Short mmCIF file of C-alpha atoms in Angstrom, two decimals:
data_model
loop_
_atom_site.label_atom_id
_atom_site.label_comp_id
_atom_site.label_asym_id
_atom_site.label_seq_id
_atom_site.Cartn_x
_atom_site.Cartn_y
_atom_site.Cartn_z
CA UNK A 11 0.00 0.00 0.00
CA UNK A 12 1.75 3.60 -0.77
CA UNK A 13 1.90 5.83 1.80
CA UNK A 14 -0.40 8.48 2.20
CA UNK A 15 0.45 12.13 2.04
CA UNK A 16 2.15 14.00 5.43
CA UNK A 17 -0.96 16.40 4.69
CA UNK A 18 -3.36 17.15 1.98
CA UNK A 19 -2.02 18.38 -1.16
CA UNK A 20 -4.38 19.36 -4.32
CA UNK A 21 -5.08 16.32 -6.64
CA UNK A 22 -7.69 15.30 -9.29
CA UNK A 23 -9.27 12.41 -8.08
CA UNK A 24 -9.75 11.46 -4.36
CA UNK A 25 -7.73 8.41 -2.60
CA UNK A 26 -9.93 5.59 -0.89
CA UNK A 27 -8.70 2.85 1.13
CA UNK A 28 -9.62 0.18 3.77
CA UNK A 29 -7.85 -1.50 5.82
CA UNK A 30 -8.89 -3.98 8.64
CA UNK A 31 -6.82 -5.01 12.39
CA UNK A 32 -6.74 -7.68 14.71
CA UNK A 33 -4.77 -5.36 17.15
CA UNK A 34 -5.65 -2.15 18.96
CA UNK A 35 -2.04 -0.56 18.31
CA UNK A 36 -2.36 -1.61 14.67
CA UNK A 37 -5.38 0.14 14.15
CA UNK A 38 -3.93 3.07 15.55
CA UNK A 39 -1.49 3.11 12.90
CA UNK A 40 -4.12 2.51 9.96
CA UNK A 41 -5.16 6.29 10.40
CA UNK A 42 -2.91 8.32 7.85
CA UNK A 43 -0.83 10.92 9.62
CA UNK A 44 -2.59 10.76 13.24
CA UNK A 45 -0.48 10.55 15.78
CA UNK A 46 -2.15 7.54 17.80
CA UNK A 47 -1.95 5.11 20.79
CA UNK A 48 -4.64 2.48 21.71
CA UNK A 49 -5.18 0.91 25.00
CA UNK A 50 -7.61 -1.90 24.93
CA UNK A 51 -9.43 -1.93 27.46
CA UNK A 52 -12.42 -4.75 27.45
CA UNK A 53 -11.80 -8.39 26.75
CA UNK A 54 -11.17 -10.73 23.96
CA UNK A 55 -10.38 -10.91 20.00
CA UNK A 56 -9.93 -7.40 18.76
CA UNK A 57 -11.22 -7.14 15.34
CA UNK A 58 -11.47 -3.32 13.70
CA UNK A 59 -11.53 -1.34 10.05
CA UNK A 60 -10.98 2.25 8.88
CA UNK A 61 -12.24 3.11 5.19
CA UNK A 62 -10.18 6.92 4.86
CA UNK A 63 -10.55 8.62 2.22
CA UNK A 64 -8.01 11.89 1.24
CA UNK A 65 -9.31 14.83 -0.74
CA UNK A 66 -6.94 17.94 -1.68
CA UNK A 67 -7.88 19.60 2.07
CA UNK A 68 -9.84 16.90 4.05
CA UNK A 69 -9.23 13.52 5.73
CA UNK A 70 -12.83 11.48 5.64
CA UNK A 71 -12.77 8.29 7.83
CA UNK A 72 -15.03 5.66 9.61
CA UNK A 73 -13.26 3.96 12.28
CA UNK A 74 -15.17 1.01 14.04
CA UNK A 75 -14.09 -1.77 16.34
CA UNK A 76 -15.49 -4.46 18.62
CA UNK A 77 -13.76 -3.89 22.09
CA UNK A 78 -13.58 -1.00 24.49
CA UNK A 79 -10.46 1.64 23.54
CA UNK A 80 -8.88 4.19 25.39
CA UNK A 81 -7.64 6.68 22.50
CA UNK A 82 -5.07 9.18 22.68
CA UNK A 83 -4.81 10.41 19.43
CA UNK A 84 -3.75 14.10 17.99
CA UNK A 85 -4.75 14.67 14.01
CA UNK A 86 -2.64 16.28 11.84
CA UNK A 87 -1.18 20.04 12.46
CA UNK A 88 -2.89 23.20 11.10
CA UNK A 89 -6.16 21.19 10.80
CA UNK A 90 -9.45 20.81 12.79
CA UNK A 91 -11.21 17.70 13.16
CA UNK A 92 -14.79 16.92 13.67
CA UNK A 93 -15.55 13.43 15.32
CA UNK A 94 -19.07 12.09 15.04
CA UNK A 95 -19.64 8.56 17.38
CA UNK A 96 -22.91 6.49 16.65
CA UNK A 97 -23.14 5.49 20.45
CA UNK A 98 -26.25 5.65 22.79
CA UNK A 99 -25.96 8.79 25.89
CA UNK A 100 -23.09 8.08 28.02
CA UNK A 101 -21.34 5.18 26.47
CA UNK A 102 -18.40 7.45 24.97
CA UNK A 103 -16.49 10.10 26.60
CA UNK A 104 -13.86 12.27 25.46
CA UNK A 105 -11.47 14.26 27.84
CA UNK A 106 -14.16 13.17 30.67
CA UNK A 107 -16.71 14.39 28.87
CA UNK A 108 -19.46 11.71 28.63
CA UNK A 109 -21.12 12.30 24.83
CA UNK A 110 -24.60 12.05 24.60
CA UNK A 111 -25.74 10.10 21.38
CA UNK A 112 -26.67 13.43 19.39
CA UNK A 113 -23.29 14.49 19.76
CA UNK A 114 -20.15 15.94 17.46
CA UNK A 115 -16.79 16.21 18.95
CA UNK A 116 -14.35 19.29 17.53
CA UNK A 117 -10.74 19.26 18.15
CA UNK A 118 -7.52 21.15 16.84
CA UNK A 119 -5.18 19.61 14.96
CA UNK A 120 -1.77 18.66 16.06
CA UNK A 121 -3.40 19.03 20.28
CA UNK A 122 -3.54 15.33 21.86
CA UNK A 123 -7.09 14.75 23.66
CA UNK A 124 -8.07 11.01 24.71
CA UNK A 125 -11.35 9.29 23.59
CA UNK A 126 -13.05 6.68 25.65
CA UNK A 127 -15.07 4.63 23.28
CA UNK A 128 -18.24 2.25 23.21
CA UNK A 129 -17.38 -1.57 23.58
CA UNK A 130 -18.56 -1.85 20.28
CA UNK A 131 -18.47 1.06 18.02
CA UNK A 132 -18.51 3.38 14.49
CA UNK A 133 -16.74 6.92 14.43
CA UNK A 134 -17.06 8.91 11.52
CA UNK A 135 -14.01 11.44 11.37
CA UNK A 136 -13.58 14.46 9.33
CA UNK A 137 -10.24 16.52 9.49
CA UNK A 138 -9.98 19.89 7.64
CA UNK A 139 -6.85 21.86 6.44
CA UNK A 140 -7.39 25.21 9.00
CA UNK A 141 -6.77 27.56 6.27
CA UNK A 142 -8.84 26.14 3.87
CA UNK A 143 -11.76 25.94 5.92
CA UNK A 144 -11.67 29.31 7.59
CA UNK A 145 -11.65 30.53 4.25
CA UNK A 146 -14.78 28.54 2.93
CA UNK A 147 -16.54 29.66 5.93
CA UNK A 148 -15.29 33.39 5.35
CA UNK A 149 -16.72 33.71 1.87
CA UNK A 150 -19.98 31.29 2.06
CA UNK A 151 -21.06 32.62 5.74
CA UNK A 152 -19.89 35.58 6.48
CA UNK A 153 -18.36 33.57 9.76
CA UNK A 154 -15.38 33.57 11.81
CA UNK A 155 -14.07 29.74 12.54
CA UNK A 156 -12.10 30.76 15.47
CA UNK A 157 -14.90 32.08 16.80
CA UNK A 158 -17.00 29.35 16.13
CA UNK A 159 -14.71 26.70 17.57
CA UNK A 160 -15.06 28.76 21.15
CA UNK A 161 -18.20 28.18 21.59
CA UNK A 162 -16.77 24.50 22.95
CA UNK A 163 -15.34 20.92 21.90
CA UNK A 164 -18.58 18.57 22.28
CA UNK A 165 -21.55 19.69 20.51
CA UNK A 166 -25.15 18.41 20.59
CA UNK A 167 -27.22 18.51 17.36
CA UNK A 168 -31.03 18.33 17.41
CA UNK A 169 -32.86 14.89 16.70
CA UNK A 170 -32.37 13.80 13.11
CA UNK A 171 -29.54 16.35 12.03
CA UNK A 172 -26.80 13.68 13.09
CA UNK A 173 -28.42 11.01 11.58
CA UNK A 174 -28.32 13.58 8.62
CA UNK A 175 -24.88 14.15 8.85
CA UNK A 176 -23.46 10.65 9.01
CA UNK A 177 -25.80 9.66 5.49
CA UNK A 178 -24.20 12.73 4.12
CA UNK A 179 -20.62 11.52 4.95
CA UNK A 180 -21.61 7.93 4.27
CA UNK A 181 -23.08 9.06 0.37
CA UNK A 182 -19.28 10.86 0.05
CA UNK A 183 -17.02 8.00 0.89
CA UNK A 184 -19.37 5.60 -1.24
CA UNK A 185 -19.03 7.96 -4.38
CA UNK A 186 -15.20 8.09 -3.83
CA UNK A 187 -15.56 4.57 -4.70
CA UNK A 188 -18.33 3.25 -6.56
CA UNK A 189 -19.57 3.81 -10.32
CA UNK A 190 -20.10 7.47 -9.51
CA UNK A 191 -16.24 8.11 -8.95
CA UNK A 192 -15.88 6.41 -12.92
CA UNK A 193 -18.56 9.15 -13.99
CA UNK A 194 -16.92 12.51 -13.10
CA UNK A 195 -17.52 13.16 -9.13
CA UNK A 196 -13.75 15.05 -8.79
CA UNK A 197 -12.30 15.34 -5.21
CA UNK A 198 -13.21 18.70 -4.87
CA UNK A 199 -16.93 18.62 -5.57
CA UNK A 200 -16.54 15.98 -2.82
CA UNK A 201 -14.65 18.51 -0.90
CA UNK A 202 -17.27 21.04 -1.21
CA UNK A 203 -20.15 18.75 -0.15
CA UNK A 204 -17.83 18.06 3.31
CA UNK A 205 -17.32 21.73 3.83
CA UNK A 206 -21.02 22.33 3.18
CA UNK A 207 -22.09 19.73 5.53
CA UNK A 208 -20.07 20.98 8.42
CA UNK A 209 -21.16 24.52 7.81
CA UNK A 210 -24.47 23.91 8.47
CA UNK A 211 -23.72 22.47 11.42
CA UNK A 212 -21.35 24.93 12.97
CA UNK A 213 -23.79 28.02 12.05
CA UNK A 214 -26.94 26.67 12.44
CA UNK A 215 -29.49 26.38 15.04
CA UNK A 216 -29.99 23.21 15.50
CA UNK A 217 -26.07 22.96 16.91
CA UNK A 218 -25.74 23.72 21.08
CA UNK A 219 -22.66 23.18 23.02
CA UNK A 220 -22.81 20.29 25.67
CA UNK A 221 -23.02 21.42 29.38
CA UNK A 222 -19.49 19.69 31.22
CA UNK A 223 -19.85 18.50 34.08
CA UNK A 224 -16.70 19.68 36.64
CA UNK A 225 -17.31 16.79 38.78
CA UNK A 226 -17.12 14.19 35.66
CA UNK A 227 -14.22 16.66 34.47
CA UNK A 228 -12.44 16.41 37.97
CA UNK A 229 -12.78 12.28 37.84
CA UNK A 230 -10.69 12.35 34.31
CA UNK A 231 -8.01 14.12 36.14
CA UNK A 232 -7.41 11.73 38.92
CA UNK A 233 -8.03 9.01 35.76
CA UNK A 234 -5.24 10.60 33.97
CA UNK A 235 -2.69 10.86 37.44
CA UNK A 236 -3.89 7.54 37.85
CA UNK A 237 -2.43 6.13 34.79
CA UNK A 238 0.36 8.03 34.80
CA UNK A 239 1.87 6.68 37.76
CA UNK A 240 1.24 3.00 36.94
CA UNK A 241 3.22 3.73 33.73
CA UNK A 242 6.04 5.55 35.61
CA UNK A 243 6.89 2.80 38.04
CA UNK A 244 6.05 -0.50 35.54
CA UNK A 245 7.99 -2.93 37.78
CA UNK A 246 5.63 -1.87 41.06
CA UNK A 247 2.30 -2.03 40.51
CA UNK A 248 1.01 0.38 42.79
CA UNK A 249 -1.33 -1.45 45.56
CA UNK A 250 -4.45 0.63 46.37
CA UNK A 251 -4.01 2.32 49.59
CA UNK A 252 -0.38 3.52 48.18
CA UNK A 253 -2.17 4.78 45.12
CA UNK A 254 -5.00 6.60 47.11
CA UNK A 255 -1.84 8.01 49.24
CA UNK A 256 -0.72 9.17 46.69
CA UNK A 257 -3.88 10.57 44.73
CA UNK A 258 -4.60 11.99 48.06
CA UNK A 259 -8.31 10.25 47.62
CA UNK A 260 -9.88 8.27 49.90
CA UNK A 261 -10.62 4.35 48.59
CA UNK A 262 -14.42 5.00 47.59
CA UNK A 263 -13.33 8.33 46.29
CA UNK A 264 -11.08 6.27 43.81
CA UNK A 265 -13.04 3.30 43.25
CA UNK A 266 -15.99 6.00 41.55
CA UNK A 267 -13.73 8.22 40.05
CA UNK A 268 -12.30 5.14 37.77
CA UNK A 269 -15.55 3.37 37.07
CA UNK A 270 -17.03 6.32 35.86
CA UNK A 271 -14.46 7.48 33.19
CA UNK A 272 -13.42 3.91 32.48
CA UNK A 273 -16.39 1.90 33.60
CA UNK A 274 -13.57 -0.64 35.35
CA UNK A 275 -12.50 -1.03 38.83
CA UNK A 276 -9.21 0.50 39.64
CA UNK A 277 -7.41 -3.02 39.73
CA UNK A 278 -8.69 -3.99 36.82
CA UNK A 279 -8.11 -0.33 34.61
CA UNK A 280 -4.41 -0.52 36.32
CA UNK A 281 -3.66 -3.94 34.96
CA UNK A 282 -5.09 -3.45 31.24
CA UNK A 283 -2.95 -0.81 30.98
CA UNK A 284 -0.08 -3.22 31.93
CA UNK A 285 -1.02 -5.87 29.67
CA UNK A 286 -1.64 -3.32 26.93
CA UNK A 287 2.41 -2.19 27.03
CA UNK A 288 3.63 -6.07 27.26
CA UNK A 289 1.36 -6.64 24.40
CA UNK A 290 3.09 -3.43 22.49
CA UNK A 291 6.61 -5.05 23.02
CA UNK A 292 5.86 -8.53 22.07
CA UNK A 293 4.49 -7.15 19.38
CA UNK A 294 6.61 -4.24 18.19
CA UNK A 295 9.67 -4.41 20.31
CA UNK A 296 13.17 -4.38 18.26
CA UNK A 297 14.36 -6.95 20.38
CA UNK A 298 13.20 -10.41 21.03
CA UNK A 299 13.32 -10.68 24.50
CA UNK A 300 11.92 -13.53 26.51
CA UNK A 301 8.66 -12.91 27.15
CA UNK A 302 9.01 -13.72 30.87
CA UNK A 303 11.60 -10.84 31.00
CA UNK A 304 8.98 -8.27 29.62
CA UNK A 305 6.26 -9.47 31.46
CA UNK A 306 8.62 -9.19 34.58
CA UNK A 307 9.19 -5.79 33.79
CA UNK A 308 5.63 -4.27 34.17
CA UNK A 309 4.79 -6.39 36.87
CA UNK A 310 3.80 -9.95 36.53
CA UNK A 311 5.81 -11.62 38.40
CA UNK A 312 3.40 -15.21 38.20
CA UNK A 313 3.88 -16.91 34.88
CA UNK A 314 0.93 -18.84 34.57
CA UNK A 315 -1.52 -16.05 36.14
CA UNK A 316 -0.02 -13.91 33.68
CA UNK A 317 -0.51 -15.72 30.47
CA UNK A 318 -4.31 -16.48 31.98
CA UNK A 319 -5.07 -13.06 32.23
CA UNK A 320 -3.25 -11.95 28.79
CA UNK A 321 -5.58 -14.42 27.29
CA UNK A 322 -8.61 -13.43 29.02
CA UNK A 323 -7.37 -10.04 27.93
CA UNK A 324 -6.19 -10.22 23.97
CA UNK A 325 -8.04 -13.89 22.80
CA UNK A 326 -4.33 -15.19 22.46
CA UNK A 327 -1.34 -16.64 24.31
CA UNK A 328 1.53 -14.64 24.88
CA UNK A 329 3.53 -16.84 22.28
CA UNK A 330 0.72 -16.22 19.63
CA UNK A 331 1.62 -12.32 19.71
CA UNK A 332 5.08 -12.70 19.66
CA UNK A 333 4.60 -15.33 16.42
CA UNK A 334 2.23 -12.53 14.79
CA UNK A 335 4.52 -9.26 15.28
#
């Protein structure tokens, strides 16, 4: 497969492709010129796709997979990206903010935010060159897009216009590749239909920003400390009243603050992330180190507990990610 380009760059025809992933890390990757890593975090085979599709100042993509993901991802520099999950109210979050199911998300380019996603979910994506799109807005609506993007990063569009949205984007990648691509649709009448689409939505009034919640907001934090430690001390697993020490949270105070970002008790968020970074070496590590010795180094110190609960975790054996890297 040729690469992709390091941004959008003018061309005649638009460039479609699929690929599919039996690994969270490897469908991080599959996303041209993201800047991605992929915790799974429920368990059992991972199985995911991304159809992307590159027009001359836009990135078009829907990403799906069957297990729980904690995303951090940061799209492309000088570009703005619009993120559109088909999940019911609550069962995504992004940056602790639980998305309802009418929602949009809207992020700068080249900033890292983290996505918590559905156990088993679709994500349309749209990323737009900055310039470009300013412009477009500039000369169709009279409209300022720096303006517009204050108004706040989750957005919640009236029944229907969603649904509206998603056929729209849906239509766009299918004429990128079916008989209507042979019979003259160009990349940038494609273009223009994407920068119509998310027009509308930004302007109109059928577009509100989503109320945060500070306490929901407060929980990420301590999420994000959370996970930070356990990744800065890999060989000591933090136990739980060292970890609240530390946190300066009480053990209820923990135990709701991580099953409501992550919907997993703290135990059980602490070691997923574990098994997540022996996974990422077995997999992609230069070396070929025993797989005892990496284990060992993030914590699992009991062979045979360890390879139970990598299975439980990934669908495999230890071995069977090592043979597949």
């Amino acid at each position: 497969m040729p690469p992709f380009p390091a941004a959008p760059s003018d061309r005649v025809r638009p460039l479609r492709r699929v690929t599919r992933s039996r690994d969270a890390d490897e469908q991080a990757h599959n996303l041209s010129q993201w800047d991605q890593r992929y915790d799974q975090l429920s368990p059992g085979h991972f199985e995911g796709s991304v159809t992307e599709l590159w027009l001359p100042k836009t990135q078009v993509f829907v990403e799906s997979a069957n297990r729980q993901l904690r995303q951090t991802c940061a799209a492309w520099p000088r570009s703005v990206w619009f993120g559109i999950p088909a999940a019911r109210d609550g069962m995504m979050a992004m940056g602790g903010k639980a998305l309802a199911s009418q929602a949009v998300c809207v992020r700068d380019g080249g900033a890292e935010f983290d996505l918590i996603t559905a156990p088993d979910f679709n994500l349309f994506g749209i990323v737009v060159d900055r310039l470009a799109f300013a412009d477009y807005l500039e000369n169709t609506a009279h409209q300022d897009l720096d303006r517009l993007l204050q108004q706040g990063d989750v957005r919640n569009l009236a029944p229907g216009h969603k649904e509206a949205l998603c056929a729209t984007l849906a239509g766009i990648l299918a004429d990128a590749e079916g008989p209507a691509a042979s019979q003259g649709y160009t990349a940038e009448e494609l273009q223009l239909r994407i920068f119509d689409a998310l027009a509308a939505m930004l302007t109109g009034q059928h577009s509100q920003p989503a109320a945060a919640s500070r306490t929901r907001l407060q929980h990420q934090q301590l999420v994000d400390k959370l996970r930070r430690f356990v990744l800065d001390h890999p060989e000591q697993p933090p136990a739980i009243p060292e970890l609240c020490a530390h946190l300066h949270v009480s053990r209820r105070a923990l135990q709701n603050c991580v099953e409501d970002i992550t919907g997993l008790p703290p135990l059980a968020y602490m070691r997923s992330l574990r098994l997540n970074e022996v996974r990422r070496e077995l997999r992609y590590g230069e070396g070929r180190r025993p797989i005892s010795s990496v284990a060992y180094d993030w914590g699992f110190t009991h062979m045979s507990q360890f390879a139970r609960d990598y299975k439980r975790m990934f669908g495999e054996l230890p071995s069977e990610s090592v043979r597949q890297g």
